[in-house]
Coordinates of C-alpha atoms in Angstrom, one line a residue:
M1 CA -85.8 -80.0 20.0
L2 CA -86.6 -77.0 17.3
A3 CA -83.4 -75.1 16.9
A4 CA -82.8 -71.7 15.4
I5 CA -79.7 -69.8 14.3
A6 CA -80.3 -66.2 13.7
L7 CA -78.6 -64.0 11.3
M8 CA -78.0 -60.8 13.1
L9 CA -78.0 -58.2 10.5
A10 CA -78.2 -54.5 10.6
Q11 CA -79.7 -54.4 14.2
L12 CA -80.8 -50.9 13.4
A13 CA -83.1 -52.0 10.6
G14 CA -84.1 -54.5 12.8
V15 CA -84.9 -57.1 10.1
L16 CA -82.9 -60.5 10.6
L17 CA -83.1 -63.8 8.6
V18 CA -83.8 -66.4 11.0
H19 CA -82.9 -69.8 9.4
G20 CA -84.6 -72.7 11.7
Y21 CA -84.2 -76.6 11.0
H22 CA -87.4 -79.0 11.7
N23 CA -87.7 -81.4 9.0
H24 CA -85.4 -79.1 7.0
S25 CA -87.8 -76.0 7.7
G26 CA -87.3 -72.3 7.8
W27 CA -88.5 -68.7 8.2
I28 CA -88.1 -65.5 8.5
T29 CA -88.8 -63.5 11.1
L30 CA -89.2 -59.2 10.7
R31 CA -88.8 -56.8 13.4
T32 CA -89.5 -53.5 11.4
P33 CA -88.8 -50.2 13.7
L34 CA -87.7 -48.2 10.2
P35 CA -89.3 -47.8 6.9
V36 CA -89.9 -50.4 4.5
Q37 CA -87.4 -48.6 1.9
R38 CA -84.5 -49.4 4.9
V39 CA -85.8 -52.9 5.3
L40 CA -86.1 -54.2 2.1
P41 CA -82.0 -53.8 1.1
V42 CA -81.3 -55.7 4.7
L43 CA -83.8 -58.3 4.0
D44 CA -81.9 -59.0 0.5
E45 CA -78.5 -59.0 2.2
A46 CA -79.7 -61.4 4.8
L47 CA -81.2 -63.8 2.3
R48 CA -77.6 -63.6 0.1
R49 CA -75.7 -64.5 3.1
A50 CA -78.0 -67.4 4.4
G51 CA -77.7 -68.7 0.7
C52 CA -81.4 -68.9 -0.5
E53 CA -84.3 -67.3 -1.7
L54 CA -87.2 -66.4 -0.4
G55 CA -89.4 -68.9 -1.9
E56 CA -87.2 -71.7 -0.3
L57 CA -88.4 -70.5 3.4
D58 CA -91.4 -72.7 5.1
G59 CA -93.0 -69.9 6.5
I60 CA -92.5 -65.8 8.2
S61 CA -93.3 -64.6 11.3
V62 CA -94.1 -61.1 12.4
T63 CA -94.5 -59.4 15.5
R64 CA -97.6 -57.8 15.5
G65 CA -98.0 -56.2 19.5
P66 CA -97.3 -55.0 21.7
G67 CA -95.6 -51.9 20.8
L68 CA -95.4 -48.3 19.0
V69 CA -97.7 -49.0 16.3
G70 CA -95.8 -47.2 13.5
A71 CA -93.3 -50.1 14.1
L72 CA -95.7 -52.9 14.0
L73 CA -97.5 -51.3 11.2
V74 CA -94.5 -51.6 8.8
G75 CA -93.3 -55.0 9.8
V76 CA -97.1 -56.4 9.4
Q77 CA -97.4 -54.9 6.0
L78 CA -93.8 -56.1 4.7
A79 CA -94.5 -59.9 6.3
K80 CA -97.9 -59.8 4.7
S81 CA -96.8 -58.8 1.4
L82 CA -93.6 -61.0 1.3
A83 CA -96.1 -64.0 2.4
A84 CA -98.4 -62.8 -0.6
A85 CA -95.7 -63.1 -3.0
A86 CA -93.7 -65.8 -2.1
G87 CA -97.1 -67.8 -1.1
L88 CA -95.7 -68.7 2.4
P89 CA -97.8 -69.3 5.5
L90 CA -97.7 -66.6 7.7
V91 CA -98.5 -66.1 11.6
G92 CA -98.2 -63.0 14.0
V93 CA -96.7 -63.4 17.0
N94 CA -97.1 -61.2 20.7
H95 CA -93.5 -59.9 21.6
I96 CA -93.7 -60.9 24.8
E97 CA -94.3 -64.7 24.1
G98 CA -91.1 -64.2 21.8
H99 CA -89.3 -63.0 25.5
L100 CA -91.1 -66.3 27.3
L101 CA -89.8 -69.0 24.4
A102 CA -86.3 -67.3 23.6
V103 CA -84.9 -69.5 26.4
L104 CA -85.9 -72.6 24.2
L105 CA -82.9 -71.3 21.8
A106 CA -80.3 -72.2 24.2
E107 CA -78.6 -75.8 24.4
R108 CA -80.1 -76.5 27.9
A109 CA -83.8 -75.7 27.7
P110 CA -86.6 -76.1 30.1
A111 CA -89.7 -78.1 29.2
P112 CA -93.1 -76.8 30.3
P113 CA -94.4 -76.0 32.8
W114 CA -92.2 -73.1 34.1
L115 CA -92.4 -69.8 35.5
A116 CA -91.5 -66.8 33.8
L117 CA -89.8 -63.7 34.8
V118 CA -90.5 -60.9 31.7
V119 CA -88.0 -57.9 33.0
S120 CA -87.4 -55.2 30.3
G121 CA -87.4 -51.9 29.2
G122 CA -91.1 -51.6 28.8
H123 CA -92.5 -54.9 30.9
T124 CA -91.8 -56.3 34.1
S125 CA -94.4 -59.4 34.5
L126 CA -94.7 -62.8 36.1
Y127 CA -96.1 -65.6 33.7
D128 CA -97.4 -69.4 34.9
V129 CA -96.0 -71.2 31.5
R130 CA -98.2 -74.2 31.5
A131 CA -97.6 -75.4 28.0
L132 CA -96.3 -74.0 24.8
G133 CA -99.3 -71.6 23.8
D134 CA -100.8 -71.7 27.1
Y135 CA -99.7 -68.6 29.6
R136 CA -101.4 -67.0 32.7
A137 CA -100.2 -63.6 33.9
L138 CA -99.8 -63.6 37.8
G139 CA -98.7 -60.5 38.1
H140 CA -97.3 -56.9 37.0
T141 CA -95.8 -53.7 37.3
L142 CA -98.0 -51.1 38.9
D143 CA -95.7 -48.0 37.8
D144 CA -92.2 -48.3 36.1
A145 CA -90.9 -51.3 34.6
A146 CA -87.6 -52.3 35.9
G147 CA -85.5 -51.2 32.7
E148 CA -87.0 -47.7 32.6
A149 CA -86.0 -47.6 36.3
F150 CA -82.5 -48.4 35.5
D151 CA -82.7 -45.8 32.8
K152 CA -84.2 -43.0 34.2
V153 CA -81.8 -43.4 37.4
A154 CA -79.3 -43.6 35.0
K155 CA -80.0 -40.7 33.3
L156 CA -80.1 -38.9 36.6
L157 CA -76.6 -39.8 37.3
G158 CA -75.3 -38.7 34.1
L159 CA -74.6 -41.9 32.5
P160 CA -75.3 -42.7 28.9
Y161 CA -78.6 -44.3 27.7
P162 CA -79.0 -47.1 27.7
G163 CA -78.5 -46.9 30.9
G164 CA -78.9 -50.3 32.7
P165 CA -75.0 -51.5 31.2
H166 CA -73.8 -48.8 32.2
L167 CA -75.1 -49.1 36.0
D168 CA -74.3 -52.8 35.7
R169 CA -70.5 -51.9 35.0
L170 CA -70.0 -49.6 37.6
A171 CA -72.2 -51.5 40.4
R172 CA -69.4 -54.2 39.9
G173 CA -66.8 -52.1 41.9
G174 CA -69.6 -50.7 44.5
N175 CA -71.1 -52.0 48.0
P176 CA -75.0 -53.4 47.6
E177 CA -75.0 -52.3 51.4
A178 CA -73.8 -48.8 50.8
I179 CA -77.4 -47.2 51.1
D180 CA -80.5 -48.6 52.5
F181 CA -82.9 -48.2 49.5
P182 CA -86.8 -49.4 49.5
R183 CA -88.2 -52.4 48.3
G184 CA -91.5 -51.8 46.5
L185 CA -94.5 -52.9 47.7
A186 CA -92.5 -55.0 50.8
R187 CA -95.6 -54.9 52.6
R188 CA -98.2 -56.1 50.0
S189 CA -99.7 -59.5 50.9
R190 CA -97.5 -62.5 50.0
A191 CA -100.0 -63.8 47.6
A192 CA -99.8 -60.7 45.4
F193 CA -97.1 -60.7 42.5
D194 CA -97.2 -57.2 41.4
F195 CA -94.1 -54.8 41.3
S196 CA -93.4 -51.2 41.8
F197 CA -90.4 -49.0 41.1
S198 CA -91.5 -45.6 41.3
G199 CA -90.7 -45.4 45.2
L200 CA -87.4 -46.4 44.5
K201 CA -86.8 -44.2 41.9
T202 CA -88.1 -41.7 43.8
A203 CA -85.6 -42.6 47.0
V204 CA -82.7 -42.2 44.5
L205 CA -84.0 -38.8 43.4
T206 CA -83.8 -37.8 47.1
H207 CA -80.7 -39.1 47.8
V208 CA -78.9 -37.2 44.5
R209 CA -81.1 -34.0 45.9
E210 CA -79.3 -34.3 49.0
H211 CA -76.0 -35.2 48.2
G212 CA -75.2 -34.3 44.9
V213 CA -74.5 -36.5 42.0
P214 CA -71.9 -38.9 43.1
S215 CA -68.2 -39.6 41.3
G216 CA -65.6 -42.6 42.0
Q217 CA -66.3 -45.1 44.5
A218 CA -69.7 -43.0 46.1
L219 CA -71.0 -43.2 42.3
S220 CA -70.4 -47.2 42.5
D221 CA -71.6 -47.5 45.7
L222 CA -75.0 -45.9 44.6
C223 CA -75.2 -48.1 41.5
A224 CA -74.4 -51.1 43.5
S225 CA -77.2 -50.5 46.4
F226 CA -80.1 -49.0 43.7
Q227 CA -79.3 -52.6 41.3
E228 CA -79.4 -54.8 44.9
A229 CA -82.9 -53.3 45.6
V230 CA -84.3 -53.9 42.0
C231 CA -82.9 -57.4 41.8
D232 CA -83.7 -58.4 45.4
A233 CA -87.2 -57.6 44.4
L234 CA -87.1 -59.3 41.2
T235 CA -85.9 -62.5 42.7
Q236 CA -88.1 -62.6 45.9
R237 CA -91.3 -62.3 43.9
A238 CA -90.5 -64.4 41.3
L239 CA -89.3 -67.7 43.8
R240 CA -92.9 -66.5 45.7
A241 CA -94.7 -66.8 42.7
A242 CA -92.9 -70.2 41.4
R243 CA -93.6 -71.5 44.9
H244 CA -97.1 -70.6 44.4
V245 CA -97.9 -72.3 41.6
R246 CA -95.5 -75.2 42.4
S247 CA -93.2 -74.6 39.1
P248 CA -89.8 -76.9 39.0
A249 CA -88.0 -74.0 36.9
L250 CA -88.1 -70.4 36.6
V251 CA -87.2 -68.4 33.4
I252 CA -85.9 -64.8 33.5
C253 CA -86.1 -63.2 30.1
G254 CA -86.1 -60.0 28.4
G255 CA -83.1 -57.3 28.4
V256 CA -83.0 -56.9 32.3
A257 CA -82.1 -60.8 32.3
A258 CA -78.9 -60.1 31.0
N259 CA -78.2 -57.9 34.1
S260 CA -75.1 -59.8 35.8
R261 CA -76.3 -59.0 39.4
L262 CA -79.6 -60.1 38.6
R263 CA -78.4 -63.6 37.1
A264 CA -76.0 -64.2 39.8
L265 CA -78.6 -63.5 42.7
A266 CA -81.4 -65.8 41.0
E267 CA -78.6 -68.5 40.7
E268 CA -78.3 -68.5 44.3
R269 CA -81.9 -68.3 45.5
C270 CA -83.0 -70.9 43.0
A271 CA -80.3 -73.2 44.2
A272 CA -81.4 -72.4 47.9
E273 CA -85.0 -73.4 47.1
G274 CA -84.4 -76.2 45.0
V275 CA -85.7 -75.0 41.8
S276 CA -84.4 -75.0 38.5
L277 CA -82.9 -71.6 36.8
F278 CA -82.9 -71.2 32.7
L279 CA -81.7 -68.1 31.4
P280 CA -81.4 -67.0 27.9
E281 CA -77.4 -65.8 26.8
P282 CA -77.1 -62.3 27.3
R283 CA -77.5 -61.5 23.5
L284 CA -81.1 -63.1 23.7
C285 CA -82.2 -61.1 26.4
T286 CA -82.7 -58.0 24.6
D287 CA -85.3 -57.9 21.9
N288 CA -84.1 -60.1 18.9
A289 CA -85.6 -61.5 15.6
A290 CA -84.4 -65.4 16.8
M291 CA -87.2 -65.6 19.7
I292 CA -90.1 -63.8 17.5
A293 CA -88.8 -67.2 15.4
M294 CA -88.8 -69.5 17.9
A295 CA -92.6 -68.4 19.2
G296 CA -93.5 -68.3 15.1
A297 CA -92.3 -71.4 14.4
H298 CA -94.3 -73.1 17.2
R299 CA -97.6 -71.5 16.4
L300 CA -96.9 -72.8 12.9
L301 CA -96.5 -76.2 13.6
R302 CA -99.8 -76.0 15.3
G303 CA -101.3 -74.9 12.4
E304 CA -101.9 -71.4 13.1
R305 CA -102.3 -69.1 10.2
A306 CA -102.8 -65.4 10.0
D307 CA -104.7 -64.3 6.8
A308 CA -104.9 -61.0 4.6
A309 CA -107.1 -59.1 7.6
M310 CA -104.3 -59.1 10.2
S311 CA -103.1 -56.2 11.4
A312 CA -100.8 -54.4 14.2
D313 CA -102.2 -54.8 17.9
P314 CA -99.9 -52.3 20.0
G315 CA -102.1 -53.0 23.2
W316 CA -102.2 -56.9 22.7
R317 CA -102.0 -58.6 25.8
L318 CA -100.7 -62.1 26.3

């Protein structure tokens, strides 16, 4: 099994050295939201701490989409330059594929096929993972992503950004049945696997306008009720989709997969359905270079190579 160890250096710069081992292979993965001038010193430090030179690696993997075009362009151009200078093979990776394969970094990892729920600040989607590199989209959010809904509700309640961890912490002391918030698309056909969180967000806004921003136990109750509505909708549709494609396993990934209630409810419902559940450890749920390394390593092993014409693709669909 391919393994990867990420040296998490300078998260602000977003560049992390990833050392992997498959017949003594290694690669660098780049995620670069800041200018090249800020990136190169971090890259040098990553190589120094790893005790290796750029030329000793076997490949470079870089996120080329989807995402903000400015950040993607910095990463892609830097990766192309490094690959050309060191004579290393280069591969571009889809950000969503990175999330789908983050679970392979765990000691207990699934083998395809599996049903994946990608749930983050920008994405809420279901994918049928038939094989590594073979993905079929089953459903997406029609409006807000789940993580976006967490952040907007947290802002409404006066909580810091990012709001997900703060809502999760407060919800642990609250009653999830205190407020009956709606589950988006609850009346949609059972054959449909899309999501919607705009109605839930509006319901929370209406509640706050009528009752004011709560504090103390009332705040915990509101957070728990909102969180329960999100996690209920996510797990119900994910398991419905898993049954539809007859998948033996469910993988939940993306930043929201770190949410404690989502993890607990998924474990409970998967056990009842006889579906194996696989969750990346929380630090690998949010955006990270190790997942891009994993996806890139598999592409390199399949013989894929990017040429000099590769560019960022901010709208790249998996």
